[in-house]
MMTF fields as JSON, N, C-alpha, C and O atoms, coordinates in Angstrom:
{
  "mmtfVersion": "1.0.0",
  "mmtfProducer": "UNKNOWN",
  "numBonds": 538,
  "numAtoms": 540,
  "numGroups": 135,
  "numChains": 1,
  "numModels": 1,
  "chainsPerModel": [1],
  "groupsPerChain": [135],
  "chainIdList": ["A"],
  "bondAtomList": [4, 2, 8, 6, 12, 10, 16, 14, 20, 18, 24, 22, 28, 26, 32, 30, 36, 34, 40, 38, 44, 42, 48, 46, 52, 50, 56, 54, 60, 58, 64, 62, 68, 66, 72, 70, 76, 74, 80, 78, 84, 82, 88, 86, 92, 90, 96, 94, 100, 98, 104, 102, 108, 106, 112, 110, 116, 114, 120, 118, 124, 122, 128, 126, 132, 130, 136, 134, 140, 138, 144, 142, 148, 146, 152, 150, 156, 154, 160, 158, 164, 162, 168, 166, 172, 170, 176, 174, 180, 178, 184, 182, 188, 186, 192, 190, 196, 194, 200, 198, 204, 202, 208, 206, 212, 210, 216, 214, 220, 218, 224, 222, 228, 226, 232, 230, 236, 234, 240, 238, 244, 242, 248, 246, 252, 250, 256, 254, 260, 258, 264, 262, 268, 266, 272, 270, 276, 274, 280, 278, 284, 282, 288, 286, 292, 290, 296, 294, 300, 298, 304, 302, 308, 306, 312, 310, 316, 314, 320, 318, 324, 322, 328, 326, 332, 330, 336, 334, 340, 338, 348, 346, 352, 350, 356, 354, 360, 358, 364, 362, 368, 366, 372, 370, 376, 374, 380, 378, 384, 382, 388, 386, 392, 390, 396, 394, 400, 398, 404, 402, 408, 406, 412, 410, 416, 414, 420, 418, 424, 422, 428, 426, 432, 430, 436, 434, 440, 438, 444, 442, 448, 446, 452, 450, 456, 454, 460, 458, 464, 462, 468, 466, 472, 470, 476, 474, 480, 478, 484, 482, 488, 486, 492, 490, 496, 494, 500, 498, 504, 502, 508, 506, 512, 510, 516, 514, 520, 518, 524, 522, 528, 526, 532, 530, 536, 534],
  "bondOrderList": [1, 1, 1, 1, 1, 1, 1, 1, 1, 1, 1, 1, 1, 1, 1, 1, 1, 1, 1, 1, 1, 1, 1, 1, 1, 1, 1, 1, 1, 1, 1, 1, 1, 1, 1, 1, 1, 1, 1, 1, 1, 1, 1, 1, 1, 1, 1, 1, 1, 1, 1, 1, 1, 1, 1, 1, 1, 1, 1, 1, 1, 1, 1, 1, 1, 1, 1, 1, 1, 1, 1, 1, 1, 1, 1, 1, 1, 1, 1, 1, 1, 1, 1, 1, 1, 1, 1, 1, 1, 1, 1, 1, 1, 1, 1, 1, 1, 1, 1, 1, 1, 1, 1, 1, 1, 1, 1, 1, 1, 1, 1, 1, 1, 1, 1, 1, 1, 1, 1, 1, 1, 1, 1, 1, 1, 1, 1, 1, 1, 1, 1, 1, 1],
  "groupList": [{"groupName": "MET", "atomNameList": ["N", "CA", "C", "O"], "elementList": ["N", "C", "C", "O"], "formalChargeList": [0, 0, 0, 0], "bondAtomList": [1, 0, 2, 1, 3, 2], "bondOrderList": [1, 1, 2], "singleLetterCode": "M", "chemCompType": "L-PEPTIDE LINKING"}, {"groupName": "SER", "atomNameList": ["N", "CA", "C", "O"], "elementList": ["N", "C", "C", "O"], "formalChargeList": [0, 0, 0, 0], "bondAtomList": [1, 0, 2, 1, 3, 2], "bondOrderList": [1, 1, 2], "singleLetterCode": "S", "chemCompType": "L-PEPTIDE LINKING"}, {"groupName": "GLY", "atomNameList": ["N", "CA", "C", "O"], "elementList": ["N", "C", "C", "O"], "formalChargeList": [0, 0, 0, 0], "bondAtomList": [1, 0, 2, 1, 3, 2], "bondOrderList": [1, 1, 2], "singleLetterCode": "G", "chemCompType": "PEPTIDE LINKING"}, {"groupName": "THR", "atomNameList": ["N", "CA", "C", "O"], "elementList": ["N", "C", "C", "O"], "formalChargeList": [0, 0, 0, 0], "bondAtomList": [1, 0, 2, 1, 3, 2], "bondOrderList": [1, 1, 2], "singleLetterCode": "T", "chemCompType": "L-PEPTIDE LINKING"}, {"groupName": "ARG", "atomNameList": ["N", "CA", "C", "O"], "elementList": ["N", "C", "C", "O"], "formalChargeList": [0, 0, 0, 0], "bondAtomList": [1, 0, 2, 1, 3, 2], "bondOrderList": [1, 1, 2], "singleLetterCode": "R", "chemCompType": "L-PEPTIDE LINKING"}, {"groupName": "TYR", "atomNameList": ["N", "CA", "C", "O"], "elementList": ["N", "C", "C", "O"], "formalChargeList": [0, 0, 0, 0], "bondAtomList": [1, 0, 2, 1, 3, 2], "bondOrderList": [1, 1, 2], "singleLetterCode": "Y", "chemCompType": "L-PEPTIDE LINKING"}, {"groupName": "HIS", "atomNameList": ["N", "CA", "C", "O"], "elementList": ["N", "C", "C", "O"], "formalChargeList": [0, 0, 0, 0], "bondAtomList": [1, 0, 2, 1, 3, 2], "bondOrderList": [1, 1, 2], "singleLetterCode": "H", "chemCompType": "L-PEPTIDE LINKING"}, {"groupName": "PHE", "atomNameList": ["N", "CA", "C", "O"], "elementList": ["N", "C", "C", "O"], "formalChargeList": [0, 0, 0, 0], "bondAtomList": [1, 0, 2, 1, 3, 2], "bondOrderList": [1, 1, 2], "singleLetterCode": "F", "chemCompType": "L-PEPTIDE LINKING"}, {"groupName": "ASP", "atomNameList": ["N", "CA", "C", "O"], "elementList": ["N", "C", "C", "O"], "formalChargeList": [0, 0, 0, 0], "bondAtomList": [1, 0, 2, 1, 3, 2], "bondOrderList": [1, 1, 2], "singleLetterCode": "D", "chemCompType": "L-PEPTIDE LINKING"}, {"groupName": "ALA", "atomNameList": ["N", "CA", "C", "O"], "elementList": ["N", "C", "C", "O"], "formalChargeList": [0, 0, 0, 0], "bondAtomList": [1, 0, 2, 1, 3, 2], "bondOrderList": [1, 1, 2], "singleLetterCode": "A", "chemCompType": "L-PEPTIDE LINKING"}, {"groupName": "PRO", "atomNameList": ["N", "CA", "C", "O"], "elementList": ["N", "C", "C", "O"], "formalChargeList": [0, 0, 0, 0], "bondAtomList": [1, 0, 2, 1, 3, 2], "bondOrderList": [1, 1, 2], "singleLetterCode": "P", "chemCompType": "L-PEPTIDE LINKING"}, {"groupName": "LEU", "atomNameList": ["N", "CA", "C", "O"], "elementList": ["N", "C", "C", "O"], "formalChargeList": [0, 0, 0, 0], "bondAtomList": [1, 0, 2, 1, 3, 2], "bondOrderList": [1, 1, 2], "singleLetterCode": "L", "chemCompType": "L-PEPTIDE LINKING"}, {"groupName": "GLU", "atomNameList": ["N", "CA", "C", "O"], "elementList": ["N", "C", "C", "O"], "formalChargeList": [0, 0, 0, 0], "bondAtomList": [1, 0, 2, 1, 3, 2], "bondOrderList": [1, 1, 2], "singleLetterCode": "E", "chemCompType": "L-PEPTIDE LINKING"}, {"groupName": "TRP", "atomNameList": ["N", "CA", "C", "O"], "elementList": ["N", "C", "C", "O"], "formalChargeList": [0, 0, 0, 0], "bondAtomList": [1, 0, 2, 1, 3, 2], "bondOrderList": [1, 1, 2], "singleLetterCode": "W", "chemCompType": "L-PEPTIDE LINKING"}, {"groupName": "ILE", "atomNameList": ["N", "CA", "C", "O"], "elementList": ["N", "C", "C", "O"], "formalChargeList": [0, 0, 0, 0], "bondAtomList": [1, 0, 2, 1, 3, 2], "bondOrderList": [1, 1, 2], "singleLetterCode": "I", "chemCompType": "L-PEPTIDE LINKING"}, {"groupName": "VAL", "atomNameList": ["N", "CA", "C", "O"], "elementList": ["N", "C", "C", "O"], "formalChargeList": [0, 0, 0, 0], "bondAtomList": [1, 0, 2, 1, 3, 2], "bondOrderList": [1, 1, 2], "singleLetterCode": "V", "chemCompType": "L-PEPTIDE LINKING"}, {"groupName": "LYS", "atomNameList": ["N", "CA", "C", "O"], "elementList": ["N", "C", "C", "O"], "formalChargeList": [0, 0, 0, 0], "bondAtomList": [1, 0, 2, 1, 3, 2], "bondOrderList": [1, 1, 2], "singleLetterCode": "K", "chemCompType": "L-PEPTIDE LINKING"}, {"groupName": "CYS", "atomNameList": ["N", "CA", "C", "O"], "elementList": ["N", "C", "C", "O"], "formalChargeList": [0, 0, 0, 0], "bondAtomList": [1, 0, 2, 1, 3, 2], "bondOrderList": [1, 1, 2], "singleLetterCode": "C", "chemCompType": "L-PEPTIDE LINKING"}, {"groupName": "ASN", "atomNameList": ["N", "CA", "C", "O"], "elementList": ["N", "C", "C", "O"], "formalChargeList": [0, 0, 0, 0], "bondAtomList": [1, 0, 2, 1, 3, 2], "bondOrderList": [1, 1, 2], "singleLetterCode": "N", "chemCompType": "L-PEPTIDE LINKING"}, {"groupName": "GLN", "atomNameList": ["N", "CA", "C", "O"], "elementList": ["N", "C", "C", "O"], "formalChargeList": [0, 0, 0, 0], "bondAtomList": [1, 0, 2, 1, 3, 2], "bondOrderList": [1, 1, 2], "singleLetterCode": "Q", "chemCompType": "L-PEPTIDE LINKING"}],
  "groupTypeList": [0, 1, 2, 3, 4, 5, 6, 1, 7, 8, 9, 10, 4, 8, 4, 10, 9, 10, 4, 7, 11, 4, 2, 11, 3, 11, 8, 2, 12, 1, 13, 3, 4, 12, 14, 3, 12, 4, 3, 11, 14, 15, 9, 15, 16, 10, 8, 17, 8, 2, 17, 4, 12, 7, 15, 12, 2, 8, 15, 6, 10, 11, 9, 1, 11, 9, 15, 15, 15, 15, 1, 16, 3, 2, 18, 8, 8, 13, 16, 1, 6, 4, 4, 1, 15, 7, 15, 1, 10, 8, 9, 7, 3, 8, 11, 11, 14, 6, 1, 9, 10, 7, 5, 15, 11, 15, 8, 10, 12, 3, 9, 4, 15, 15, 17, 12, 2, 1, 15, 7, 1, 9, 9, 19, 15, 9, 12, 12, 14, 9, 9, 5, 12, 12, 1],
  "groupIdList": [1, 2, 3, 4, 5, 6, 7, 8, 9, 10, 11, 12, 13, 14, 15, 16, 17, 18, 19, 20, 21, 22, 23, 24, 25, 26, 27, 28, 29, 30, 31, 32, 33, 34, 35, 36, 37, 38, 39, 40, 41, 42, 43, 44, 45, 46, 47, 48, 49, 50, 51, 52, 53, 54, 55, 56, 57, 58, 59, 60, 61, 62, 63, 64, 65, 66, 67, 68, 69, 70, 71, 72, 73, 74, 75, 76, 77, 78, 79, 80, 81, 82, 83, 84, 85, 86, 87, 88, 89, 90, 91, 92, 93, 94, 95, 96, 97, 98, 99, 100, 101, 102, 103, 104, 105, 106, 107, 108, 109, 110, 111, 112, 113, 114, 115, 116, 117, 118, 119, 120, 121, 122, 123, 124, 125, 126, 127, 128, 129, 130, 131, 132, 133, 134, 135],
  "secStructList": [7, 7, 1, 7, 7, 7, 7, 7, 7, 7, 7, 7, 7, 7, 7, 5, 7, 7, 1, 7, 7, 3, 3, 3, 7, 6, 6, 1, 7, 3, 3, 3, 7, 7, 7, 1, 1, 7, 5, 7, 7, 3, 3, 7, 7, 6, 6, 7, 2, 2, 2, 2, 2, 2, 2, 6, 1, 7, 7, 7, 6, 6, 6, 6, 1, 5, 7, 7, 7, 5, 7, 1, 1, 7, 7, 4, 4, 4, 6, 6, 1, 1, 1, 7, 7, 7, 7, 7, 6, 6, 2, 2, 2, 2, 6, 7, 7, 7, 1, 1, 1, 3, 3, 7, 7, 5, 7, 6, 6, 6, 7, 5, 5, 7, 7, 7, 7, 7, 7, 1, 7, 6, 6, 6, 4, 4, 4, 1, 1, 2, 2, 2, 2, 7, 7],
  "xCoordList": [-29.848, -30.448, -29.655, -29.897, -28.507, -27.547, -28.528, -29.701, -27.094, -28.782, -29.402, -30.268, -29.263, -30.149, -29.473, -28.264, -30.296, -29.652, -30.166, -30.705, -29.546, -30.695, -29.151, -27.994, -30.907, -29.454, -31.161, -32.261, -30.037, -30.461, -31.045, -30.436, -32.062, -32.485, -32.63, -32.866, -32.331, -31.818, -31.081, -29.991, -32.333, -30.983, -30.428, -31.145, -29.04, -28.157, -28.7, -29.685, -28.796, -29.448, -28.363, -27.859, -28.094, -26.694, -27.159, -28.14, -25.329, -25.491, -23.687, -22.925, -23.387, -22.092, -22.318, -23.291, -20.991, -20.433, -19.486, -18.895, -19.181, -18.058, -16.952, -16.828, -15.945, -15.118, -14.049, -13.027, -14.956, -14.899, -15.828, -16.913, -15.472, -16.502, -16.631, -15.568, -17.258, -17.179, -17.82, -18.879, -17.281, -18.178, -17.59, -17.176, -17.657, -16.713, -17.253, -18.278, -16.399, -15.58, -16.406, -16.829, -16.532, -17.465, -17.261, -18.099, -15.882, -15.656, -15.709, -15.078, -16.58, -16.549, -15.928, -16.549, -14.839, -13.606, -13.452, -13.167, -13.684, -14.011, -13.32, -12.206, -13.913, -13.063, -13.624, -14.644, -12.092, -12.571, -12.108, -11.229, -12.564, -11.63, -12.18, -13.265, -10.822, -11.183, -10.691, -9.781, -11.49, -11.73, -11.044, -11.364, -10.303, -9.062, -9.35, -9.384, -9.563, -10.279, -11.577, -12.475, -11.17, -13.333, -13.494, -13.232, -13.87, -14.802, -16.219, -17.237, -15.936, -17.338, -18.167, -18.152, -19.376, -19.549, -21.026, -22.006, -20.342, -21.625, -22.236, -21.722, -23.83, -24.249, -25.207, -25.755, -24.979, -25.258, -26.241, -26.745, -26.919, -27.508, -27.94, -27.629, -28.185, -27.89, -28.885, -29.984, -28.811, -29.76, -30.499, -31.533, -29.077, -29.412, -28.481, -27.256, -29.33, -28.755, -27.536, -26.436, -27.877, -26.668, -26.032, -25.523, -25.499, -24.981, -24.019, -22.911, -24.614, -23.203, -21.901, -20.79, -22.487, -20.898, -20.125, -19.047, -20.88, -19.766, -19.475, -18.95, -19.624, -19.155, -18.11, -17.0, -19.261, -18.345, -16.994, -15.781, -17.843, -17.007, -16.027, -15.583, -15.45, -14.01, -14.966, -15.617, -14.648, -15.701, -14.531, -14.041, -13.486, -12.792, -13.484, -12.827, -14.533, -14.646, -14.73, -15.169, -14.364, -14.572, -13.047, -12.766, -12.185, -10.506, -10.255, -9.307, -10.896, -9.665, -10.144, -9.409, -11.632, -12.046, -11.846, -12.051, -11.346, -11.608, -12.889, -13.904, -13.126, -14.382, -15.247, -15.215, -15.895, -16.535, -17.288, -17.629, -17.973, -18.492, -19.202, -18.544, -20.881, -20.65, -22.556, -23.073, -23.111, -23.782, -24.806, -24.357, -25.928, -26.734, -26.578, -26.613, -26.295, -26.22, -25.172, -24.565, -24.582, -23.556, -24.01, -25.172, -22.998, -23.794, -21.862, -20.782, -22.508, -21.13, -20.685, -19.603, -21.76, -21.149, -20.14, -19.459, -20.184, -19.701, -18.133, -17.242, -17.948, -16.395, -15.605, -14.426, -15.772, -15.112, -14.749, -14.033, -15.19, -15.442, -14.349, -13.471, -14.617, -13.447, -12.989, -11.853, -14.054, -13.778, -14.542, -15.771, -14.021, -14.645, -15.901, -16.194, -16.766, -18.176, -17.94, -17.499, -18.195, -18.036, -19.736, -20.356, -20.38, -20.981, -21.393, -21.071, -22.009, -22.02, -23.657, -24.074, -23.976, -25.46, -25.18, -25.52, -24.253, -24.238, -23.827, -24.304, -23.261, -22.331, -24.43, -24.883, -24.933, -26.682, -26.609, -25.64, -27.02, -27.539, -26.652, -27.171, -25.373, -24.79, -24.299, -23.687, -25.048, -24.429, -26.045, -26.341, -27.268, -28.501, -29.44, -30.502, -28.336, -29.254, -29.804, -29.449, -31.456, -32.211, -32.991, -33.771, -31.866, -31.633, -30.399, -29.408, -30.724, -29.612, -30.21, -31.332, -29.603, -28.669, -28.408, -29.431, -27.971, -27.275, -26.402, -26.588, -24.965, -24.048, -23.593, -24.239, -22.832, -22.25, -21.487, -20.773, -21.105, -19.67, -19.195, -19.652, -18.023, -17.786, -16.419, -15.625, -16.736, -15.602, -14.782, -15.187, -13.735, -13.146, -12.706, -12.609, -12.325, -11.651, -12.888, -12.687, -14.2, -15.367, -16.041, -16.914, -15.899, -16.897, -17.943, -17.918, -18.883, -19.579, -20.071, -19.112, -21.524, -21.842, -21.968, -22.949, -21.458, -21.258, -21.999, -22.245, -22.755, -23.05, -23.682, -22.994, -24.804, -25.689, -26.91, -27.3, -27.28, -28.089, -28.071, -27.19, -29.676, -30.127, -28.727, -28.576, -27.594, -26.724, -27.27, -27.909, -26.949, -27.375, -26.542, -26.554, -25.242, -24.08, -22.763, -22.895, -21.429, -20.499, -20.38, -19.328, -20.652, -20.416, -21.853, -21.883, -22.746, -23.652, -23.203, -23.153, -23.009, -22.308, -21.305, -21.426, -20.252, -19.306, -19.8, -19.039, -20.946, -20.864, -22.226, -23.076, -22.49, -23.506, -22.255, -21.634, -21.63, -20.333, -19.152, -18.221, -19.153, -18.435, -17.516, -16.315, -19.191, -18.67, -18.596, -18.147, -19.059, -18.442, -16.719, -16.112, -16.373, -15.03, -13.8, -12.626, -14.792, -13.372, -13.704, -13.057, -14.829, -14.768, -13.33, -12.989],
  "yCoordList": [48.026, 47.408, 47.047, 46.279, 48.071, 48.186, 47.955, 48.087, 47.478, 46.594, 45.964, 45.537, 45.744, 44.038, 42.655, 42.483, 41.717, 40.128, 39.458, 39.416, 38.296, 36.947, 36.328, 36.427, 35.349, 33.867, 33.031, 33.188, 31.853, 30.184, 29.653, 29.897, 29.044, 28.579, 26.618, 25.694, 26.889, 24.696, 24.296, 24.592, 23.186, 22.924, 21.751, 21.304, 20.802, 20.438, 19.535, 19.631, 18.204, 17.188, 16.101, 15.944, 15.082, 14.668, 13.703, 13.261, 13.719, 12.485, 12.517, 13.439, 11.559, 10.677, 11.88, 12.143, 12.35, 13.355, 12.549, 11.757, 12.342, 11.812, 12.287, 13.45, 11.52, 11.71, 12.943, 13.628, 12.633, 12.652, 13.874, 14.133, 14.641, 15.603, 15.244, 15.743, 14.725, 14.664, 15.728, 16.221, 16.26, 17.007, 17.04, 16.072, 18.613, 18.936, 20.315, 20.714, 20.794, 21.966, 22.849, 22.426, 24.213, 24.884, 24.522, 24.383, 24.446, 23.883, 22.416, 22.019, 20.909, 20.329, 19.205, 18.153, 19.148, 18.827, 17.978, 18.645, 16.447, 16.178, 16.594, 17.1, 16.425, 17.375, 16.121, 15.569, 16.286, 15.406, 16.105, 16.924, 15.942, 16.912, 16.317, 16.312, 15.822, 15.265, 15.997, 16.792, 15.706, 16.739, 16.042, 14.963, 16.615, 16.314, 17.356, 16.712, 18.867, 19.866, 19.955, 19.551, 21.127, 22.109, 22.198, 23.374, 21.809, 22.261, 22.598, 21.905, 24.255, 24.512, 24.659, 25.695, 23.129, 23.51, 24.139, 24.141, 24.766, 26.166, 26.391, 27.032, 25.39, 24.826, 26.564, 27.474, 26.296, 27.787, 27.904, 26.782, 28.818, 28.588, 30.018, 31.1, 30.084, 30.814, 32.123, 31.857, 32.971, 33.997, 34.814, 35.452, 34.289, 34.042, 35.178, 35.24, 35.921, 37.168, 36.8, 37.305, 35.56, 35.049, 34.417, 34.087, 33.735, 32.525, 33.95, 33.837, 35.214, 36.197, 36.133, 35.955, 36.409, 36.794, 35.064, 34.748, 34.477, 33.356, 32.886, 31.776, 33.348, 32.8, 33.978, 33.798, 35.891, 36.602, 37.357, 37.481, 37.73, 38.404, 37.663, 36.616, 38.63, 37.999, 37.593, 38.268, 36.101, 35.703, 35.536, 34.433, 36.947, 36.668, 36.456, 36.224, 36.533, 36.184, 34.636, 34.147, 33.866, 32.479, 32.239, 31.051, 32.918, 32.499, 31.426, 30.652, 31.369, 30.144, 28.437, 27.45, 28.541, 27.629, 27.56, 28.412, 26.057, 25.669, 26.033, 25.835, 26.514, 27.281, 26.345, 27.126, 25.195, 24.595, 25.367, 26.159, 25.843, 25.724, 24.765, 24.09, 24.686, 23.53, 24.418, 25.45, 23.428, 24.067, 22.581, 21.55, 22.858, 21.481, 21.496, 20.556, 22.876, 22.94, 23.747, 23.982, 24.433, 25.07, 26.119, 26.125, 27.74, 29.041, 29.567, 29.586, 29.982, 30.792, 32.056, 32.643, 32.295, 33.583, 33.866, 34.881, 32.581, 31.987, 32.328, 32.702, 32.133, 31.254, 32.513, 32.307, 33.475, 34.927, 35.576, 36.576, 35.095, 34.873, 34.493, 33.661, 35.498, 34.937, 33.441, 33.287, 32.424, 31.519, 30.312, 30.358, 29.383, 28.373, 28.248, 28.502, 27.809, 26.624, 25.159, 24.843, 24.656, 23.114, 22.842, 21.793, 21.624, 21.548, 19.723, 18.672, 19.76, 18.53, 18.004, 18.054, 17.658, 17.267, 16.443, 16.663, 15.304, 14.657, 14.638, 13.806, 15.149, 16.152, 16.896, 16.942, 17.194, 17.654, 16.411, 16.244, 15.462, 13.824, 13.413, 13.072, 13.527, 12.954, 13.65, 13.171, 15.107, 15.984, 16.22, 17.037, 15.854, 15.79, 17.094, 17.352, 17.915, 19.274, 18.986, 18.405, 19.857, 19.72, 20.835, 20.657, 22.267, 23.05, 24.053, 23.901, 25.026, 26.176, 27.622, 27.918, 28.371, 28.885, 27.574, 26.962, 27.433, 26.857, 25.77, 24.97, 25.037, 25.25, 24.538, 24.969, 23.646, 22.008, 22.442, 22.994, 22.497, 21.966, 20.601, 19.92, 20.182, 19.074, 19.511, 20.451, 17.937, 18.087, 16.255, 15.197, 16.459, 15.381, 14.137, 12.968, 14.925, 13.459, 12.993, 11.84, 13.293, 12.287, 12.018, 11.156, 12.477, 12.357, 12.831, 12.36, 13.47, 13.966, 15.326, 15.997, 15.937, 17.385, 18.012, 17.522, 18.851, 19.952, 20.568, 20.555, 21.496, 22.027, 23.197, 23.837, 23.125, 23.122, 24.74, 25.004, 25.717, 25.753, 27.54, 27.788, 28.273, 28.384, 29.597, 30.105, 30.24, 31.546, 32.544, 32.685, 33.415, 35.321, 35.585, 36.368, 35.206, 35.892, 35.409, 34.866, 35.698, 34.253, 36.15, 36.554, 36.926, 36.783, 36.032, 35.593, 35.946, 35.373, 34.142, 33.887, 33.704, 31.981, 32.081, 31.771, 32.75, 32.909, 33.014, 32.512, 33.531, 33.738, 32.876, 33.321, 31.492, 30.413, 29.915, 30.637, 28.769, 27.977, 29.027, 28.345, 30.119, 30.113, 28.838, 28.583, 28.041, 27.716, 25.685, 24.631, 25.889, 24.992, 24.461, 23.39, 25.98, 25.906, 25.866, 25.495, 26.515, 26.516, 24.899, 24.539, 24.219, 23.009, 21.729, 20.64],
  "zCoordList": [46.138, 47.358, 48.8, 49.731, 48.469, 49.442, 50.803, 51.154, 51.367, 53.304, 53.107, 53.871, 52.326, 51.814, 52.116, 51.961, 52.539, 52.702, 53.469, 54.575, 51.643, 51.489, 52.207, 52.614, 51.781, 52.456, 52.854, 53.383, 51.913, 51.333, 52.828, 53.87, 52.797, 53.788, 53.876, 54.654, 52.636, 52.636, 53.619, 54.108, 53.89, 55.296, 54.786, 53.891, 55.081, 54.303, 54.105, 54.838, 53.335, 53.572, 53.078, 51.966, 54.85, 54.49, 53.213, 52.614, 53.266, 51.406, 50.893, 51.183, 50.269, 50.185, 48.746, 48.039, 48.784, 47.517, 45.994, 46.728, 45.192, 44.308, 44.482, 44.867, 44.245, 44.325, 42.999, 43.018, 42.206, 41.104, 40.244, 40.765, 38.959, 39.116, 37.273, 36.905, 36.068, 35.049, 33.927, 34.315, 32.346, 32.189, 30.712, 30.074, 30.239, 28.966, 29.273, 29.826, 28.822, 28.415, 27.297, 26.221, 27.835, 26.645, 24.958, 24.066, 24.949, 23.342, 23.252, 22.273, 24.364, 23.722, 24.289, 24.139, 24.915, 25.286, 26.92, 27.914, 27.012, 28.326, 29.298, 29.16, 30.41, 31.237, 33.029, 33.44, 33.503, 35.045, 35.831, 35.565, 36.868, 38.422, 39.91, 40.492, 40.194, 41.581, 42.232, 42.001, 43.473, 44.547, 45.643, 46.141, 45.874, 46.479, 47.855, 48.904, 48.024, 48.973, 48.739, 48.001, 50.294, 49.451, 48.96, 48.706, 48.285, 46.772, 46.859, 46.872, 46.931, 46.157, 45.092, 44.428, 44.682, 43.174, 43.428, 44.174, 42.032, 42.115, 40.396, 39.479, 40.432, 39.632, 38.974, 39.597, 37.404, 37.42, 36.323, 36.269, 35.207, 34.524, 33.216, 33.714, 32.631, 32.049, 31.98, 32.466, 31.675, 32.319, 33.761, 33.961, 34.75, 36.326, 36.907, 37.001, 37.209, 38.318, 38.995, 38.77, 40.145, 40.623, 40.493, 41.564, 39.358, 38.425, 38.015, 37.49, 38.332, 36.911, 37.466, 36.965, 39.149, 39.589, 39.789, 40.291, 39.35, 39.684, 38.541, 38.62, 37.323, 36.165, 35.494, 34.993, 35.759, 34.767, 36.103, 35.932, 37.357, 38.798, 39.3, 38.83, 40.969, 41.291, 42.757, 43.554, 42.611, 44.273, 44.457, 44.214, 45.101, 46.256, 47.69, 48.705, 47.667, 49.321, 49.398, 50.439, 48.429, 48.466, 48.465, 48.31, 48.574, 47.493, 48.7, 48.57, 49.618, 50.685, 49.914, 49.881, 49.344, 48.734, 46.711, 45.846, 46.645, 45.786, 44.976, 45.644, 43.716, 43.382, 42.033, 41.082, 41.628, 40.152, 39.445, 40.324, 38.181, 37.996, 37.03, 36.238, 37.104, 36.56, 35.863, 36.29, 34.687, 33.882, 33.268, 32.767, 33.468, 32.444, 31.53, 30.736, 31.307, 29.312, 29.1, 30.144, 27.829, 27.728, 27.364, 26.958, 27.4, 26.918, 26.474, 27.064, 24.825, 23.854, 24.731, 24.714, 25.457, 26.184, 27.264, 27.409, 28.121, 29.274, 28.718, 29.48, 27.245, 27.102, 27.346, 27.058, 27.678, 27.369, 28.929, 28.868, 30.464, 31.102, 31.789, 31.557, 32.978, 33.65, 34.493, 34.943, 34.608, 35.465, 34.562, 34.605, 33.858, 33.338, 33.843, 35.012, 32.88, 33.313, 32.744, 31.639, 33.396, 32.507, 33.365, 33.188, 31.2, 30.857, 31.745, 31.191, 32.913, 33.342, 34.37, 35.527, 33.385, 33.84, 35.625, 36.787, 34.754, 36.182, 37.323, 38.095, 37.574, 38.948, 39.52, 40.664, 38.596, 39.468, 39.601, 40.342, 39.349, 39.261, 40.708, 41.771, 40.47, 41.002, 42.834, 43.788, 42.521, 44.732, 44.553, 45.425, 43.779, 43.691, 43.831, 44.399, 42.874, 42.749, 41.661, 40.636, 42.31, 41.779, 40.172, 39.236, 40.91, 39.608, 39.826, 40.541, 39.07, 39.287, 39.69, 39.279, 40.353, 41.225, 42.479, 42.786, 42.714, 43.783, 44.043, 43.126, 45.349, 45.087, 46.068, 47.023, 46.5, 47.531, 47.855, 47.018, 49.279, 49.5, 49.85, 50.768, 48.857, 49.2, 50.371, 50.429, 51.434, 51.727, 51.481, 51.962, 50.7, 50.22, 51.141, 50.766, 53.144, 54.015, 54.412, 54.791, 54.546, 55.087, 53.646, 53.751, 52.404, 51.302, 50.804, 49.666, 50.888, 52.441, 51.639, 51.257, 51.264, 51.055, 52.27, 52.829, 52.948, 53.786, 54.204, 55.41, 53.154, 53.028, 51.552, 50.757, 51.629, 50.416, 50.968, 52.105, 49.294, 49.62, 47.72, 46.897, 47.962, 46.786, 46.635, 47.746, 45.499, 45.314, 44.849, 43.806, 45.834, 45.866, 45.59, 44.641, 46.116, 45.636, 46.541, 47.637, 45.897, 46.358, 47.568, 47.074, 48.297, 49.848, 50.404, 51.554, 49.724, 50.365, 51.033, 52.236, 50.401, 49.59, 51.161, 52.346, 50.206, 52.022, 53.16, 53.987, 53.722, 55.148, 55.333, 56.104, 54.555, 54.615, 54.949, 55.728, 54.55, 54.729, 55.899, 56.327, 56.257, 56.662, 57.739, 57.826, 58.698, 60.177, 59.138, 59.585, 58.15, 57.775, 57.293, 57.323, 56.828, 56.754, 57.984, 57.957, 59.208, 59.956, 60.983, 61.967, 60.383, 61.402, 60.291, 60.752]
}
């Protein structure tokens, strides 16, 4: 698919973001993350091509951000990959994420979701949020 560019067309919905994300690790341990810096939250699901890069790959285009990967359910296959995946149905509810693959960019200073959209790749997400990172 060289030369093909995918874009998410979801218009950001102005809404508050939680200060904390809570859930479980893939081993069933309790997990809490305070959002203290611009944070990209990526909602993934098993057997999702767009999600794979965020779990297995290098998300170098997003190196300037904290990246947190969440799912509604666990998947034992994710345990051996580079990035941790946290099981957090509450994150989906708190951030108004209806389905995966999806991302939200949270600004902790305003405690708001400032950008959101569908996930195709790390490069696509980085391109879409670039204007929000500069502001």
